[in-house]
């Protein structure tokens, strides 16, 4: 981050020019950077514990690369979701150490090298193979937020023994992210088996009356298992972000 | 049924006035009775194996009682669904031996006294207690259609051991009717456990995003377990009718 | 299937090392194979009488070909639905005897060579020409499940004599699958004519207020003919699977 | 109607004070009457051939009775639809010769005593008994518009022989109004049988996935039989009005 | 049409081998031609006065060209709607005298050369320029059905003087087809001005909350002007078919 | 308002204890009053120029009366919308000079006695008589906000001459509020005639496919007349509030 | 709980009749109690840490009272949600120490007397006064689950200073439940201010285009603030249950 | 504009051939130009103060270029929205001085060179970067209508300090256009902060449960801040047009 900004505050504080309170406020108000088309919220890391993340959809490759550069310049980690290969190509030009993960559609840089923040494990489960891209977005996100993550894929309720036989793994998790499309029933079943928070992510896989994810979204909102909360359709990022807040609490 | 009608046909046949084919056709075409406000399809018993059933909703008590009387007069069994107590009061006046079942909201008369048509058992399962009225409509219907019926109530997936511990009963059934509201996940779980047809009935129980049964309806239509078919919301009658067609096939 | 696995069980049983019960359980629990991105439910054939089927949509050609290979390696029949030509190309490389059917969009291999399981016939009817691809998915599925199948295409209710003139064929069927888009009225008309179960498949053909199949879906769910059950929009596979469960019961 | 108004125009015309053109214009512009809460369109009879009709829903009994009185005072026929008994009570006080029809929920007065305008017959058909109130609204409306009307009730497609056996009647009609709820399939079947315009009226009868009439509305809009047009759910009045315009053309 | 078929009937009739009634029935039952993927309803011309029309969407070019050839071979006029250029190319190969109209997306052949059936004029009106393709489908259809057609394009209510200034033309029409997207208000305004039936066609033009035509569809169904009936979104063909039935009545 | 609070600020200012800036800030920050179940935003009058308004729906009569009392105690004008008679009875007990308007369902007190703020006139127009209650809510609101208001009721587009003949009044308005249900077409027509902002209020009147106001809502959002903005269904208050902001600007 | 059951297990264990493992399993499998209409999941407390909760809606008062009695007999705490006064009257008869909270619509008994499980505080915030009943359901639930709870009511974003001035309280919470109807914007604003998990509860308050809670549900699912998860409309219980799982983790 | 037309009118007036009134009327009725596929409303500039604007979507490049030419020929300014590059290429050929703005997707010519009509400033605010194209459409429109415009982009509520820190700018605006997708919460927050009209534009950015803009549309319609009105999804043009009407009033 911008060292000068903080150095001056601390110097002023030391010299008694400003109070401790004032210094803290200045730091916390340290704020946004205006690029015309974007107002980067650098303050977020201080306020929420995690830096700003770029949702690529709806932005041009050029806009993404400029924002990415600004974030990386401050030494922050970079996470961009729903990124196309074209977006990555643009970012790559200005952020040399950026990585792209095809199935997760994520661009990352300055990945945390430290060990996970806590011993708590976030388990990411999918009902089917088609749900994996959304699950992988969650995996990448949680790792960037320095969480410990494990996965259990393709264990939908149509063959429930696949799930029940791995109940040990379920019981080891501190938070479980359930990614499912079509009938979305997996969230309710897992929600009824465990005693930890379950975050359900409906996916837009499926066809016909799944209506782009409305079917599993409704299923999950109506889950008869208490302790299940829901995020937007295909929002692997949001689920992992919330799971990380829970795990590090 | 109208004896004269058939007697004449048979007499004509005997005397060689009409061919066997003609006689059969006449019988099969034996048809409807016009009441002005209703055209009773007496022919249905011959054509489909089961007589016409009265859906009370939308009809006046007087209309219901007149139709009921006509059906009973022909010696047919009487089944009226979605009947209010007021409807029953009107029917009772003209069909002395009619019975009313409060939770199922059914009126019946001339109930079949014979033993079930087949050894096949139709199992009616509910996810919750609130789903029982719809399930009971199915039970009454199946019994009127001379089927063997058993029930397993309140075994929703939030406590899946309640279901798994009774898997013996599941495996004894020839057709299973799954009645569930809210997340409707039970149909998928049962569909994945058994090798018989499962008919799913979404119910309008629940609140908020269950949208009067849309949530479980969509869940069931998107069931990832093959072999699950679906009927209208709260349509216990329809499920039992289809199940009976399957069981007696 | 994996012979060694079962041979050992049976040998153990014979030598009295395990009880009959234990052996049965071991066989029935014979289970899933984890590929990381997929957990193949080999157990399904024992549990449900039919092996697992691959829904290609949402999976990469590579994933499909790996799963297909695993299934075929165990000697099971292969059925993959909603397969693109690209998917087939990938499968073809690892499953030499695979076949592709363009209109049905199915990949098959190890097709059953035996005669149908029962004398019962499943009749697949369409309202229009545009509904044929969905109907063909049903036909392929039913044949893979060793059923006897016949078809009657383009007999929608706008020219009802086309249907009524072929009523003989209708009456010969044990289960009827009605595939229709737009007004979906055909399911009700056929449901009212026959005494066997009717499985209705709404299709996404049509335009405007058919809303991708919602119109015929609602029509079919509200069918005033009893005995009609419904599957997901365009779900020819599901209809045929349920029909096969009924036919072989 | 207000005699003085027209008398003066005609007198002026006769005396050469105004031209023929001017007189016609004055008559055609003879127009609305403002009551503060309502602006009665007396002009409609001249412009459209039929006088204004009161839709009672949403109006207070007092407002209805005042409008009714104004209409009757001009010697026009009175038709008020969706009227409650309370509405009628209010109208009765100021329009002594008003009549109420319970099932149609209509108030009428100054009913036309003349014979029908044309020999053309409007046939009103319903799929079920529950659709009759909407059908009766159509019957009353058509009669008020001096049309010849016949009815055929409860001939839904689940028992299609009830309809086919009365095809003579169908073929005698000049316009057919098909009133149906639930699957709404009757409109397509009739539309395919006849060579006259069919006006389809979806009804809000039924339950569950009929969604208050959305199901039959969509069915009818997607009718695969050409020549079918649709009006609003439960809009018997609108169907009869359009049918009358057609019949008198 | 197939001459032999009818010749034989007439010969039989002449020789007294069949009754007049029988002959008529044979002719009227003259029926469908099965192509496997299609069951052509040749009977429609006799039953409904107009021959069968091909809806190209959902059919392959090959299927369309085979059906087209069969229709033309019988000497019937050919009308195919929603045809792509690719569809036309296929038809052209087998029906040399076929024509394609780009904006209307229609293929025609054996166009009627006779003068219109009646003096009645069908007026096709659009609210905007974007609605013209749907309007042109209506124009082509009406002309194929031997109607007299006129047009009035881009007279939406945002500049209502454009409409009012042409009211003469409105009053000359016997039926008016109003084609409008977005707010769909034009149907109500015209419906209130004229005394002839108005058929409203909502279009899928517009964006955002027009939801592919749902907005104008609902507007038109709720038209406060009596005499307006509605067809499916973008269904110019259906509107013209119904209008022709009305005009020739 | 709380005199002590402001007196102290002003006294402090006078004595030089606080700066002018500080005083202004203190006044502007003068803020909310916490009642446990409600946090009254007294600040709103300063911030937005109009005091807080009570939306009664969802509040108990007791809650409403307590809030009303607090508002009146500060000398502010009181406006409560969607109030039942029961709500009014409770308010009346604590605010003796409160008034209730039945059709508008409003409670008011401390009504402004001054003349309107500007010479600008807000015109409130309805399509039908059923729309008047919503219109009256707008009228009461605008008057409480010291605006000049006029009305024009029941001039829907089905009889467009009723509107065109009063175009003078339309052209005198500075802002026009158009209240319409069903087809909601009036907003587009008026929007096309005038050169001032039009605020459209869809109403929940009507039946069937008006879906509680969705139909006119969509019509208005898709208005082809530029300059039309829309508020929530039945939100007469919101329209008048926005219109007042415009008129006083 | 049923002492005898466990005593026997422990005695058996002590005597070496069963292994430790077996004993644990027996305890964990200690399971459900079948009442015919309900299958009480007594096991839930062991499996999930919290006992079963009764959702009263859809159950008869008699059913509720029987289940309540069974739960209380085992010494478990009782929580019944969405309970009417009639439900409470029935419960009161069999559970003497039961309490009813009118605004929360909850019945409780055997309330926990211990101090909260953790020092973590769950903050329940509402946007308006109308949202309080749902919030109170959350408060009661969290307290029954032995959590520390605080509230902040009526701080919606239309007067955002009400919220910002209390930001201290926001920052003290470990989990925040945001209850809001209408625009539901409060969840996003709070989600952006804090670094703890936010659980959003949309409510069915409001009117018109809030569509019974769909508007705030969608707003919350689309929250641009990461860390926000959502539960069903009006589901205060579910939010508090999930919050408690988080707080005690 | 067409000089001859007006010259003749004025000459006639001068010579006393027509009255002043008549002349005014003739000028105001100066009207539309019919191109067959379009009826240009040249009158709009006189009636509404702004000329007609071309919505390119749904029109062919050729149609657009012809209309554009006609508008420019009369010396009017040209504004075409939702224009593709292909549309621009066609226009460029006939209107040499036309300009294209890629992000706004607008074609303009004869841009006003005068200073803004008033000192009032329209502020265009976006929640995110993805909302900028819609905002730019508004900016271009407002400038063409000779308004003073400023922008504030990417200040969504997830980082609310970005907005609050720029409150000065908010308070300087006379009308504020808020462009936001996803949760659309920004409109409510700004609506609560300012005392000027806020026009909210929902955008179709986002994914999943934003349903192409339905989520922010509903949020905005349900805004708990009074003074917020809403236009169609992505309708930057409409918002700016209404804002301009307000600003110049």
mmCIF file of C-alpha atoms in Angstrom, chain A residues 156-160 164 182-185 188-189 191-193 207-211 214-215 218-225, chain B residues 156-160 164 182-185 188-189 191-193 207-211 214-215 218-225:
data_model
loop_
_atom_site.group_PDB
_atom_site.id
_atom_site.type_symbol
_atom_site.label_atom_id
_atom_site.label_comp_id
_atom_site.label_asym_id
_atom_site.label_seq_id
_atom_site.Cartn_x
_atom_site.Cartn_y
_atom_site.Cartn_z
ATOM 1 C CA UNK A 156 -25.813 -35.872 -5.397
ATOM 2 C CA UNK A 157 -28.754 -37.415 -3.580
ATOM 3 C CA UNK A 158 -29.778 -39.735 -6.411
ATOM 4 C CA UNK A 159 -27.025 -42.052 -5.103
ATOM 5 C CA UNK A 160 -27.065 -41.047 -1.469
ATOM 6 C CA UNK A 164 -23.266 -41.163 3.550
ATOM 7 C CA UNK A 182 -31.322 -29.057 -10.855
ATOM 8 C CA UNK A 183 -33.210 -30.234 -7.744
ATOM 9 C CA UNK A 184 -30.720 -28.704 -5.294
ATOM 10 C CA UNK A 185 -31.741 -31.328 -2.752
ATOM 11 C CA UNK A 188 -31.124 -30.083 2.706
ATOM 12 C CA UNK A 189 -29.695 -33.555 3.141
ATOM 13 C CA UNK A 191 -27.915 -29.582 6.375
ATOM 14 C CA UNK A 192 -29.732 -32.326 8.249
ATOM 15 C CA UNK A 193 -26.597 -34.368 8.848
ATOM 16 C CA UNK A 207 -32.236 -27.501 -18.449
ATOM 17 C CA UNK A 208 -35.965 -26.963 -18.859
ATOM 18 C CA UNK A 209 -37.691 -26.272 -15.576
ATOM 19 C CA UNK A 210 -34.432 -25.538 -13.776
ATOM 20 C CA UNK A 211 -34.890 -22.100 -15.344
ATOM 21 C CA UNK A 214 -34.314 -20.808 -10.142
ATOM 22 C CA UNK A 215 -35.293 -24.381 -9.246
ATOM 23 C CA UNK A 218 -36.000 -22.070 -4.420
ATOM 24 C CA UNK A 219 -35.232 -25.538 -3.121
ATOM 25 C CA UNK A 220 -32.401 -24.183 -1.037
ATOM 26 C CA UNK A 221 -34.341 -21.191 0.292
ATOM 27 C CA UNK A 222 -37.058 -23.609 1.383
ATOM 28 C CA UNK A 223 -34.646 -26.082 2.909
ATOM 29 C CA UNK A 224 -36.345 -27.928 5.718
ATOM 30 C CA UNK A 225 -32.938 -28.308 7.379
ATOM 31 C CA UNK B 156 -38.338 -35.498 5.401
ATOM 32 C CA UNK B 157 -34.674 -35.359 4.474
ATOM 33 C CA UNK B 158 -33.681 -33.000 7.293
ATOM 34 C CA UNK B 159 -33.583 -36.161 9.472
ATOM 35 C CA UNK B 160 -32.730 -38.697 6.833
ATOM 36 C CA UNK B 164 -33.257 -44.902 5.826
ATOM 37 C CA UNK B 182 -40.976 -26.617 0.821
ATOM 38 C CA UNK B 183 -37.750 -28.046 -0.623
ATOM 39 C CA UNK B 184 -39.419 -31.163 -2.050
ATOM 40 C CA UNK B 185 -36.085 -32.980 -1.782
ATOM 41 C CA UNK B 188 -35.118 -37.251 -5.285
ATOM 42 C CA UNK B 189 -33.769 -39.142 -2.295
ATOM 43 C CA UNK B 191 -36.156 -41.949 -6.280
ATOM 44 C CA UNK B 192 -32.477 -42.759 -5.881
ATOM 45 C CA UNK B 193 -33.113 -45.568 -3.392
ATOM 46 C CA UNK B 207 -44.334 -19.995 3.199
ATOM 47 C CA UNK B 208 -42.310 -17.265 1.531
ATOM 48 C CA UNK B 209 -40.266 -18.549 -1.368
ATOM 49 C CA UNK B 210 -42.210 -21.803 -1.571
ATOM 50 C CA UNK B 211 -44.669 -19.660 -3.549
ATOM 51 C CA UNK B 214 -43.796 -23.732 -6.982
ATOM 52 C CA UNK B 215 -40.561 -24.486 -5.131
ATOM 53 C CA UNK B 218 -39.613 -27.268 -9.654
ATOM 54 C CA UNK B 219 -37.458 -29.411 -7.374
ATOM 55 C CA UNK B 220 -39.394 -32.489 -8.355
ATOM 56 C CA UNK B 221 -39.414 -31.715 -12.080
ATOM 57 C CA UNK B 222 -35.634 -31.337 -11.879
ATOM 58 C CA UNK B 223 -35.138 -34.462 -9.825
ATOM 59 C CA UNK B 224 -31.739 -35.898 -10.539
ATOM 60 C CA UNK B 225 -33.147 -39.338 -9.764
#
